């Protein structure tokens, strides 16, 4: 973990106040540091999962769409530490609040949207690609957007369509994945143009949305 250094002149406390991040305060982070010092032989990944991940989540929940530099540094470092230290799997591995694949996907999304103050499509693409190779469905869908709109990589409709197809087959009920496949068929992006297939998919999405609204 870094010490929250960044290029801004404002203190971390001022950053928190500036971004109206509610209950996350300097005292909160100081308490975390104290708890870390009291952990003893606890593995780094367990400390990160138990202390840093919940705080990073609170920062993002309370901060709005953009966070200050020092708060962004905390969130970014937390996700990087999850990726670096958390074991992948194992029968003796307890449930973790955030998997390595999930951390990669989140970090990719934060870079893609620029919510941590730095929009970087290239980094977003790299994290999405790593997470997708690990089987992350959300990351696979997002990777398709990168290929389709040339964000962080060259435009490749074929690869975009493959990503959307993988996401759709993994969860046919996902309206976003179904819509993207319909969009590809309707426009002939990466697949032969087929308006009949596209329209059928659009109608299925409409039926699903209508059913969901009725249930609510």
Short mmCIF file of C-alpha atoms in Angstrom, two decimals:
data_model
loop_
_atom_site.label_atom_id
_atom_site.label_comp_id
_atom_site.label_asym_id
_atom_site.label_seq_id
_atom_site.Cartn_x
_atom_site.Cartn_y
_atom_site.Cartn_z
CA UNK A 1 0.00 0.00 0.00
CA UNK A 2 1.25 3.52 -0.66
CA UNK A 3 1.09 6.40 1.79
CA UNK A 4 -1.55 8.26 -0.21
CA UNK A 5 0.98 10.59 -1.82
CA UNK A 6 -0.27 12.41 -4.89
CA UNK A 7 0.37 15.56 -6.86
CA UNK A 8 -2.25 17.64 -5.10
CA UNK A 9 -1.39 20.16 -2.41
CA UNK A 10 -4.49 19.57 -0.32
CA UNK A 11 -4.19 17.27 2.67
CA UNK A 12 -5.99 13.96 2.76
CA UNK A 13 -8.40 15.39 5.31
CA UNK A 14 -9.11 18.35 3.02
CA UNK A 15 -9.61 15.93 0.14
CA UNK A 16 -12.20 14.03 2.14
CA UNK A 17 -14.00 17.22 3.11
CA UNK A 18 -13.80 18.56 -0.44
CA UNK A 19 -15.44 15.43 -1.82
CA UNK A 20 -18.06 15.15 0.94
CA UNK A 21 -17.20 11.54 1.61
CA UNK A 22 -19.30 11.29 4.75
CA UNK A 23 -18.18 8.81 7.40
CA UNK A 24 -14.73 8.06 5.93
CA UNK A 25 -12.33 10.31 7.84
CA UNK A 26 -8.66 10.53 8.67
CA UNK A 27 -9.53 8.94 12.03
CA UNK A 28 -11.04 6.00 10.14
CA UNK A 29 -7.78 5.37 8.29
CA UNK A 30 -5.70 5.89 11.44
CA UNK A 31 -7.79 3.23 13.17
CA UNK A 32 -7.12 0.91 10.24
CA UNK A 33 -3.38 1.47 10.57
CA UNK A 34 -3.58 0.71 14.28
CA UNK A 35 -5.49 -2.50 13.64
CA UNK A 36 -2.93 -3.54 11.05
CA UNK A 37 -0.14 -3.09 13.58
CA UNK A 38 -2.04 -5.33 15.99
CA UNK A 39 -2.61 -8.16 13.50
CA UNK A 40 0.66 -9.96 14.06
CA UNK A 41 1.15 -12.92 11.71
CA UNK A 42 -2.02 -12.39 9.67
CA UNK A 43 -1.37 -12.66 5.89
CA UNK A 44 -1.33 -9.40 3.96
CA UNK A 45 -4.25 -10.45 1.76
CA UNK A 46 -6.43 -11.09 4.83
CA UNK A 47 -5.62 -7.66 6.24
CA UNK A 48 -6.42 -6.03 2.91
CA UNK A 49 -9.70 -7.95 2.57
CA UNK A 50 -10.82 -7.29 6.14
CA UNK A 51 -9.77 -3.67 6.52
CA UNK A 52 -8.86 -1.95 3.27
CA UNK A 53 -11.55 -3.30 0.94
CA UNK A 54 -14.52 -2.21 3.10
CA UNK A 55 -13.03 1.26 3.51
CA UNK A 56 -12.34 1.62 -0.21
CA UNK A 57 -15.93 0.55 -0.86
CA UNK A 58 -17.22 3.18 1.56
CA UNK A 59 -15.12 5.85 -0.12
CA UNK A 60 -16.57 5.04 -3.53
CA UNK A 61 -20.11 4.80 -2.16
CA UNK A 62 -19.94 8.11 -0.31
CA UNK A 63 -17.83 10.19 -2.66
CA UNK A 64 -20.09 10.60 -5.66
CA UNK A 65 -18.79 10.25 -9.21
CA UNK A 66 -15.29 11.64 -8.64
CA UNK A 67 -13.00 11.41 -5.61
CA UNK A 68 -10.06 13.57 -4.52
CA UNK A 69 -6.50 12.61 -5.33
CA UNK A 70 -5.58 11.18 -1.95
CA UNK A 71 -8.80 9.23 -1.62
CA UNK A 72 -8.32 7.95 -5.18
CA UNK A 73 -4.82 6.81 -4.23
CA UNK A 74 -6.25 4.80 -1.33
CA UNK A 75 -8.87 3.10 -3.50
CA UNK A 76 -6.42 2.38 -6.32
CA UNK A 77 -3.82 0.97 -3.91
CA UNK A 78 -6.43 -1.23 -2.25
CA UNK A 79 -7.43 -2.84 -5.54
CA UNK A 80 -3.81 -3.26 -6.60
CA UNK A 81 -3.05 -4.94 -3.27
CA UNK A 82 -6.00 -7.30 -3.69
CA UNK A 83 -4.64 -8.26 -7.12
CA UNK A 84 -1.10 -8.67 -5.78
CA UNK A 85 -1.77 -10.64 -2.60
CA UNK A 86 -5.15 -12.39 -2.58
CA UNK A 87 -4.97 -16.13 -3.38
CA UNK A 88 -6.97 -17.25 -6.40
CA UNK A 89 -8.81 -20.18 -4.87
CA UNK A 90 -8.53 -23.20 -2.65
CA UNK A 91 -10.66 -25.36 -0.43
CA UNK A 92 -9.17 -23.75 2.66
CA UNK A 93 -9.63 -20.20 1.35
CA UNK A 94 -12.42 -18.39 3.20
CA UNK A 95 -14.90 -16.22 1.36
CA UNK A 96 -13.32 -12.94 0.31
CA UNK A 97 -15.21 -9.70 -0.15
CA UNK A 98 -13.44 -9.02 -3.45
CA UNK A 99 -11.77 -11.55 -5.73
CA UNK A 100 -8.70 -10.86 -7.85
CA UNK A 101 -10.89 -10.95 -10.96
CA UNK A 102 -13.36 -8.54 -9.36
CA UNK A 103 -10.57 -6.15 -8.38
CA UNK A 104 -9.21 -6.17 -11.93
CA UNK A 105 -12.67 -5.46 -13.33
CA UNK A 106 -13.32 -2.63 -10.87
CA UNK A 107 -9.94 -1.03 -11.47
CA UNK A 108 -10.50 -1.28 -15.21
CA UNK A 109 -13.89 0.41 -14.85
CA UNK A 110 -12.45 3.18 -12.69
CA UNK A 111 -9.78 3.89 -15.30
CA UNK A 112 -12.34 3.66 -18.11
CA UNK A 113 -14.74 6.13 -16.47
CA UNK A 114 -12.07 8.33 -14.89
CA UNK A 115 -13.75 8.32 -11.49
CA UNK A 116 -10.39 8.20 -9.74
CA UNK A 117 -9.29 11.36 -11.50
CA UNK A 118 -7.40 9.69 -14.35
CA UNK A 119 -9.17 8.37 -17.43
CA UNK A 120 -6.93 5.88 -19.15
CA UNK A 121 -8.48 3.59 -21.76
CA UNK A 122 -5.22 1.68 -22.21
CA UNK A 123 -5.01 0.69 -18.55
CA UNK A 124 -8.73 -0.09 -18.55
CA UNK A 125 -8.28 -2.39 -21.55
CA UNK A 126 -5.34 -4.18 -19.91
CA UNK A 127 -7.26 -4.84 -16.69
CA UNK A 128 -10.38 -5.93 -18.56
CA UNK A 129 -8.33 -8.30 -20.69
CA UNK A 130 -6.64 -9.89 -17.67
CA UNK A 131 -9.95 -10.27 -15.86
CA UNK A 132 -11.64 -11.68 -18.97
CA UNK A 133 -8.88 -14.26 -19.39
CA UNK A 134 -9.64 -15.33 -15.82
CA UNK A 135 -13.30 -15.87 -16.72
CA UNK A 136 -14.74 -12.54 -15.58
CA UNK A 137 -18.03 -12.08 -17.45
CA UNK A 138 -18.46 -8.38 -16.66
CA UNK A 139 -14.87 -7.79 -17.75
CA UNK A 140 -15.49 -9.74 -20.97
CA UNK A 141 -18.48 -7.57 -21.78
CA UNK A 142 -16.50 -4.41 -21.06
CA UNK A 143 -13.62 -5.72 -23.17
CA UNK A 144 -16.07 -5.93 -26.04
CA UNK A 145 -16.79 -2.22 -25.69
CA UNK A 146 -13.06 -1.49 -25.85
CA UNK A 147 -12.70 -3.47 -29.08
CA UNK A 148 -15.85 -2.04 -30.65
CA UNK A 149 -15.08 1.61 -29.89
CA UNK A 150 -11.27 1.41 -30.12
CA UNK A 151 -10.79 2.38 -26.48
CA UNK A 152 -7.29 1.39 -25.39
CA UNK A 153 -6.81 -0.83 -28.43
CA UNK A 154 -7.46 -0.91 -32.15
CA UNK A 155 -11.03 -1.36 -33.33
CA UNK A 156 -11.83 -5.02 -33.94
CA UNK A 157 -15.52 -5.81 -34.45
CA UNK A 158 -14.80 -9.53 -34.66
CA UNK A 159 -13.20 -9.62 -31.22
CA UNK A 160 -15.92 -7.36 -29.85
CA UNK A 161 -18.58 -9.73 -31.13
CA UNK A 162 -16.74 -12.69 -29.62
CA UNK A 163 -16.66 -10.95 -26.22
CA UNK A 164 -20.36 -10.13 -26.37
CA UNK A 165 -21.14 -13.70 -27.43
CA UNK A 166 -19.16 -15.17 -24.51
CA UNK A 167 -20.93 -12.86 -22.07
CA UNK A 168 -24.31 -13.69 -23.56
CA UNK A 169 -23.77 -17.46 -23.51
CA UNK A 170 -22.60 -17.23 -19.89
CA UNK A 171 -25.81 -15.44 -18.93
CA UNK A 172 -28.52 -15.33 -21.63
CA UNK A 173 -30.77 -13.37 -19.25
CA UNK A 174 -28.34 -10.43 -19.20
CA UNK A 175 -30.14 -7.75 -21.25
CA UNK A 176 -26.95 -5.78 -21.87
CA UNK A 177 -25.13 -8.73 -23.43
CA UNK A 178 -28.21 -9.62 -25.48
CA UNK A 179 -28.58 -6.03 -26.66
CA UNK A 180 -24.96 -5.85 -27.76
CA UNK A 181 -25.32 -9.07 -29.75
CA UNK A 182 -28.49 -7.70 -31.36
CA UNK A 183 -26.63 -4.49 -32.16
CA UNK A 184 -23.82 -6.42 -33.84
CA UNK A 185 -26.25 -8.42 -36.00
CA UNK A 186 -28.34 -5.38 -36.88
CA UNK A 187 -25.30 -3.40 -38.07
CA UNK A 188 -23.24 -6.30 -39.39
CA UNK A 189 -20.36 -5.63 -37.00
CA UNK A 190 -18.14 -8.69 -36.78
CA UNK A 191 -20.95 -10.95 -38.04
CA UNK A 192 -23.05 -11.10 -41.22
CA UNK A 193 -25.87 -8.56 -41.04
CA UNK A 194 -29.11 -10.25 -39.97
CA UNK A 195 -31.96 -7.90 -39.11
CA UNK A 196 -34.32 -10.79 -38.32
CA UNK A 197 -32.07 -12.12 -35.56
CA UNK A 198 -31.50 -8.59 -34.27
CA UNK A 199 -35.19 -7.69 -34.13
CA UNK A 200 -36.01 -10.96 -32.38
CA UNK A 201 -33.37 -10.20 -29.76
CA UNK A 202 -34.69 -6.66 -29.31
CA UNK A 203 -38.21 -8.03 -28.77
CA UNK A 204 -36.95 -10.55 -26.21
CA UNK A 205 -35.23 -7.75 -24.31
CA UNK A 206 -38.43 -5.70 -24.39
CA UNK A 207 -40.44 -8.65 -23.09
CA UNK A 208 -37.96 -9.23 -20.29
CA UNK A 209 -37.95 -5.58 -19.25
CA UNK A 210 -41.76 -5.48 -19.33
CA UNK A 211 -41.97 -8.64 -17.18
CA UNK A 212 -39.50 -7.18 -14.67
CA UNK A 213 -41.51 -3.95 -14.44
CA UNK A 214 -44.74 -5.90 -13.86
CA UNK A 215 -43.12 -7.93 -11.09
CA UNK A 216 -41.96 -4.77 -9.38
#
